[in-house]
mmCIF file of C-alpha atoms in Angstrom:
data_model
loop_
_atom_site.group_PDB
_atom_site.id
_atom_site.type_symbol
_atom_site.label_atom_id
_atom_site.label_comp_id
_atom_site.label_asym_id
_atom_site.label_seq_id
_atom_site.Cartn_x
_atom_site.Cartn_y
_atom_site.Cartn_z
ATOM 1 C CA UNK X 275 17.391 -253.217 117.587
ATOM 2 C CA UNK X 276 14.628 -251.626 116.043
ATOM 3 C CA UNK X 277 10.606 -252.092 115.388
ATOM 4 C CA UNK X 278 9.057 -251.445 111.850
ATOM 5 C CA UNK X 279 6.347 -252.755 111.144
ATOM 6 C CA UNK X 280 3.192 -255.158 111.388
ATOM 7 C CA UNK X 281 1.916 -257.067 109.381
ATOM 8 C CA UNK X 282 -2.109 -257.811 108.402
ATOM 9 C CA UNK X 283 -3.479 -260.182 104.754
ATOM 10 C CA UNK X 284 -6.366 -257.438 104.212
ATOM 11 C CA UNK X 285 -8.763 -258.893 102.197
ATOM 12 C CA UNK X 286 -9.959 -255.212 100.720
ATOM 13 C CA UNK X 287 -7.933 -252.353 101.421
ATOM 14 C CA UNK X 288 -9.738 -249.614 100.199
ATOM 15 C CA UNK X 289 -12.286 -250.078 103.055
ATOM 16 C CA UNK X 290 -9.267 -251.508 104.916
ATOM 17 C CA UNK X 291 -7.021 -248.338 104.521
ATOM 18 C CA UNK X 292 -11.007 -246.206 105.226
ATOM 19 C CA UNK X 293 -11.124 -247.599 108.773
ATOM 20 C CA UNK X 294 -7.154 -247.162 109.494
ATOM 21 C CA UNK X 295 -7.219 -242.799 108.517
ATOM 22 C CA UNK X 296 -10.949 -242.766 111.132
ATOM 23 C CA UNK X 297 -8.322 -243.781 113.882
ATOM 24 C CA UNK X 298 -5.704 -240.834 111.952
ATOM 25 C CA UNK X 299 -3.227 -242.928 110.328
ATOM 26 C CA UNK X 300 -2.235 -242.681 106.772
ATOM 27 C CA UNK X 301 -1.032 -243.860 103.568
ATOM 28 C CA UNK X 302 3.581 -243.811 103.112
ATOM 29 C CA UNK X 303 3.879 -245.832 100.572
ATOM 30 C CA UNK X 304 2.592 -249.017 98.620
ATOM 31 C CA UNK X 305 4.343 -251.537 96.042
ATOM 32 C CA UNK X 306 2.451 -253.951 93.478
ATOM 33 C CA UNK X 307 4.152 -256.636 92.869
ATOM 34 C CA UNK X 308 2.863 -258.137 89.850
ATOM 35 C CA UNK X 309 5.023 -261.219 89.702
ATOM 36 C CA UNK X 310 4.147 -262.470 93.285
ATOM 37 C CA UNK X 311 0.200 -261.166 92.946
ATOM 38 C CA UNK X 312 -0.253 -259.477 96.275
ATOM 39 C CA UNK X 313 -0.371 -255.602 97.264
ATOM 40 C CA UNK X 314 1.919 -253.874 100.098
ATOM 41 C CA UNK X 315 0.226 -250.580 102.015
ATOM 42 C CA UNK X 316 2.577 -249.038 104.097
ATOM 43 C CA UNK X 317 0.083 -246.728 106.939
ATOM 44 C CA UNK X 318 1.839 -244.778 109.642
ATOM 45 C CA UNK X 319 0.949 -242.249 112.196
ATOM 46 C CA UNK X 320 1.199 -238.352 111.831
ATOM 47 C CA UNK X 321 4.013 -238.615 114.586
ATOM 48 C CA UNK X 322 5.121 -241.386 113.217
ATOM 49 C CA UNK X 323 6.625 -240.346 110.185
ATOM 50 C CA UNK X 324 9.905 -239.446 108.724
ATOM 51 C CA UNK X 325 10.655 -237.129 105.668
ATOM 52 C CA UNK X 326 8.945 -238.296 103.032
ATOM 53 C CA UNK X 327 10.169 -241.580 100.781
ATOM 54 C CA UNK X 328 11.586 -242.542 104.878
ATOM 55 C CA UNK X 329 10.347 -245.127 106.442
ATOM 56 C CA UNK X 330 8.311 -244.138 109.239
ATOM 57 C CA UNK X 331 9.514 -244.975 112.745
ATOM 58 C CA UNK X 332 6.382 -247.360 113.473
ATOM 59 C CA UNK X 333 4.438 -248.933 110.585
ATOM 60 C CA UNK X 334 1.512 -250.828 109.436
ATOM 61 C CA UNK X 335 1.637 -252.796 106.867
ATOM 62 C CA UNK X 336 -1.266 -253.944 104.916
ATOM 63 C CA UNK X 337 -0.606 -257.567 102.213
ATOM 64 C CA UNK X 338 -3.427 -257.578 99.739
ATOM 65 C CA UNK X 339 -3.157 -260.927 98.195
ATOM 66 C CA UNK X 340 -4.061 -260.356 94.281
ATOM 67 C CA UNK X 341 -7.134 -263.044 93.840
ATOM 68 C CA UNK X 342 -6.793 -265.144 91.280
ATOM 69 C CA UNK X 343 -9.140 -264.601 87.749
ATOM 70 C CA UNK X 344 -12.672 -264.501 87.959
ATOM 71 C CA UNK X 345 -11.807 -265.958 91.708
ATOM 72 C CA UNK X 346 -13.033 -263.636 95.076
ATOM 73 C CA UNK X 347 -10.617 -262.690 97.090
ATOM 74 C CA UNK X 348 -9.362 -264.582 99.819
ATOM 75 C CA UNK X 349 -10.835 -264.411 103.472
ATOM 76 C CA UNK X 350 -9.149 -263.934 106.452
ATOM 77 C CA UNK X 351 -10.627 -265.630 110.362
ATOM 78 C CA UNK X 352 -8.193 -265.640 113.939
ATOM 79 C CA UNK X 353 -8.382 -262.424 113.682
ATOM 80 C CA UNK X 354 -7.985 -262.470 117.917
ATOM 81 C CA UNK X 355 -5.806 -265.045 117.102
ATOM 82 C CA UNK X 356 -3.125 -262.314 116.152
ATOM 83 C CA UNK X 357 -3.756 -260.028 119.087
ATOM 84 C CA UNK X 358 -3.887 -256.411 118.116
ATOM 85 C CA UNK X 359 -2.750 -253.710 117.208
ATOM 86 C CA UNK X 360 -2.819 -250.976 120.001
ATOM 87 C CA UNK X 361 -2.488 -246.256 119.812
ATOM 88 C CA UNK X 362 -1.756 -244.074 122.128
ATOM 89 C CA UNK X 363 -4.843 -240.875 120.701
ATOM 90 C CA UNK X 364 -4.877 -237.615 122.099
ATOM 91 C CA UNK X 365 -9.038 -237.640 123.043
ATOM 92 C CA UNK X 366 -10.115 -241.469 123.680
ATOM 93 C CA UNK X 367 -14.128 -240.119 124.033
ATOM 94 C CA UNK X 368 -13.307 -238.129 120.616
ATOM 95 C CA UNK X 369 -11.516 -241.425 118.577
ATOM 96 C CA UNK X 370 -14.461 -243.489 120.186
ATOM 97 C CA UNK X 371 -17.004 -241.078 118.112
ATOM 98 C CA UNK X 372 -15.397 -240.845 115.617
ATOM 99 C CA UNK X 373 -14.694 -244.966 114.569
ATOM 100 C CA UNK X 374 -18.749 -245.297 115.476
ATOM 101 C CA UNK X 375 -19.698 -242.110 112.921
ATOM 102 C CA UNK X 376 -17.802 -243.998 110.452
ATOM 103 C CA UNK X 377 -20.293 -247.423 110.897
ATOM 104 C CA UNK X 378 -17.575 -250.038 112.672
ATOM 105 C CA UNK X 379 -18.558 -250.715 116.796
ATOM 106 C CA UNK X 380 -16.314 -250.432 119.649
ATOM 107 C CA UNK X 381 -16.325 -253.477 120.668
ATOM 108 C CA UNK X 382 -14.690 -252.539 123.822
ATOM 109 C CA UNK X 383 -15.933 -249.030 124.837
ATOM 110 C CA UNK X 384 -14.071 -246.862 127.235
ATOM 111 C CA UNK X 385 -15.501 -246.883 130.235
ATOM 112 C CA UNK X 386 -12.828 -246.478 131.569
ATOM 113 C CA UNK X 387 -11.458 -243.124 129.680
ATOM 114 C CA UNK X 388 -8.865 -245.158 129.271
ATOM 115 C CA UNK X 389 -8.575 -248.193 127.211
ATOM 116 C CA UNK X 390 -10.678 -249.534 124.458
ATOM 117 C CA UNK X 391 -10.924 -251.610 121.676
ATOM 118 C CA UNK X 392 -12.833 -251.590 117.678
ATOM 119 C CA UNK X 393 -11.786 -254.284 115.176
ATOM 120 C CA UNK X 394 -10.145 -253.826 111.422
ATOM 121 C CA UNK X 395 -12.465 -254.389 108.587
ATOM 122 C CA UNK X 396 -10.075 -258.247 108.174
ATOM 123 C CA UNK X 397 -11.552 -258.995 112.174
ATOM 124 C CA UNK X 398 -8.769 -256.848 113.976
ATOM 125 C CA UNK X 399 -7.619 -255.715 116.850
ATOM 126 C CA UNK X 400 -7.253 -252.580 117.677
ATOM 127 C CA UNK X 401 -6.271 -251.751 121.639
ATOM 128 C CA UNK X 402 -7.474 -247.922 122.136
ATOM 129 C CA UNK X 403 -5.957 -245.703 125.342
ATOM 130 C CA UNK X 404 -5.699 -242.075 125.931
ATOM 131 C CA UNK X 405 -3.025 -240.589 125.869
ATOM 132 C CA UNK X 406 -1.474 -239.534 129.692
ATOM 133 C CA UNK X 407 -3.777 -241.906 131.848
ATOM 134 C CA UNK X 408 -7.736 -242.253 132.129
ATOM 135 C CA UNK X 409 -10.043 -239.178 131.501
ATOM 136 C CA UNK X 410 -13.305 -238.847 133.914
ATOM 137 C CA UNK X 411 -15.382 -242.194 133.149
ATOM 138 C CA UNK X 412 -18.145 -240.087 130.814
ATOM 139 C CA UNK X 413 -21.505 -240.754 129.191
ATOM 140 C CA UNK X 414 -22.650 -242.742 126.725
ATOM 141 C CA UNK X 415 -19.699 -244.639 127.119
ATOM 142 C CA UNK X 416 -19.385 -245.408 131.288
ATOM 143 C CA UNK X 417 -21.957 -247.330 130.815
ATOM 144 C CA UNK X 418 -22.444 -248.422 127.574
ATOM 145 C CA UNK X 419 -22.057 -252.776 127.172
ATOM 146 C CA UNK X 420 -18.823 -254.428 125.695
ATOM 147 C CA UNK X 421 -20.422 -256.175 121.655
ATOM 148 C CA UNK X 422 -19.254 -259.566 120.852
ATOM 149 C CA UNK X 423 -15.442 -259.724 121.231
ATOM 150 C CA UNK X 424 -11.338 -258.896 120.578
#
């Protein structure tokens, strides 16, 4: 058995792709299905990518269900019911700063130098973990309060 991907439904693919790019993921392939009226977009970290045209070792699949003519895209709620995606990062503080600089909220700051939570534009929780263990707790993160839920 081999892990392939995690699928999340999205209301705005461009906005969601931009969010995941801030975290370091890149689009590896896309499939448009006119008969089924949906688009599948697969993202992966550079470390998980294989040769061009091959599946990455681990992917996030964004599913965009096309709205009917004149309708708005479906809204998805309950992202917390999904659970979360988790990624090791090289530098938890630099990653969280990049997320903030891109206009997103760090809902659970890395006060401990090890773990943080952010959310995609569709409310999917993303856990960020410091590769190799905790860094020395540092400001402004160590005194930053939680915001909302994750």
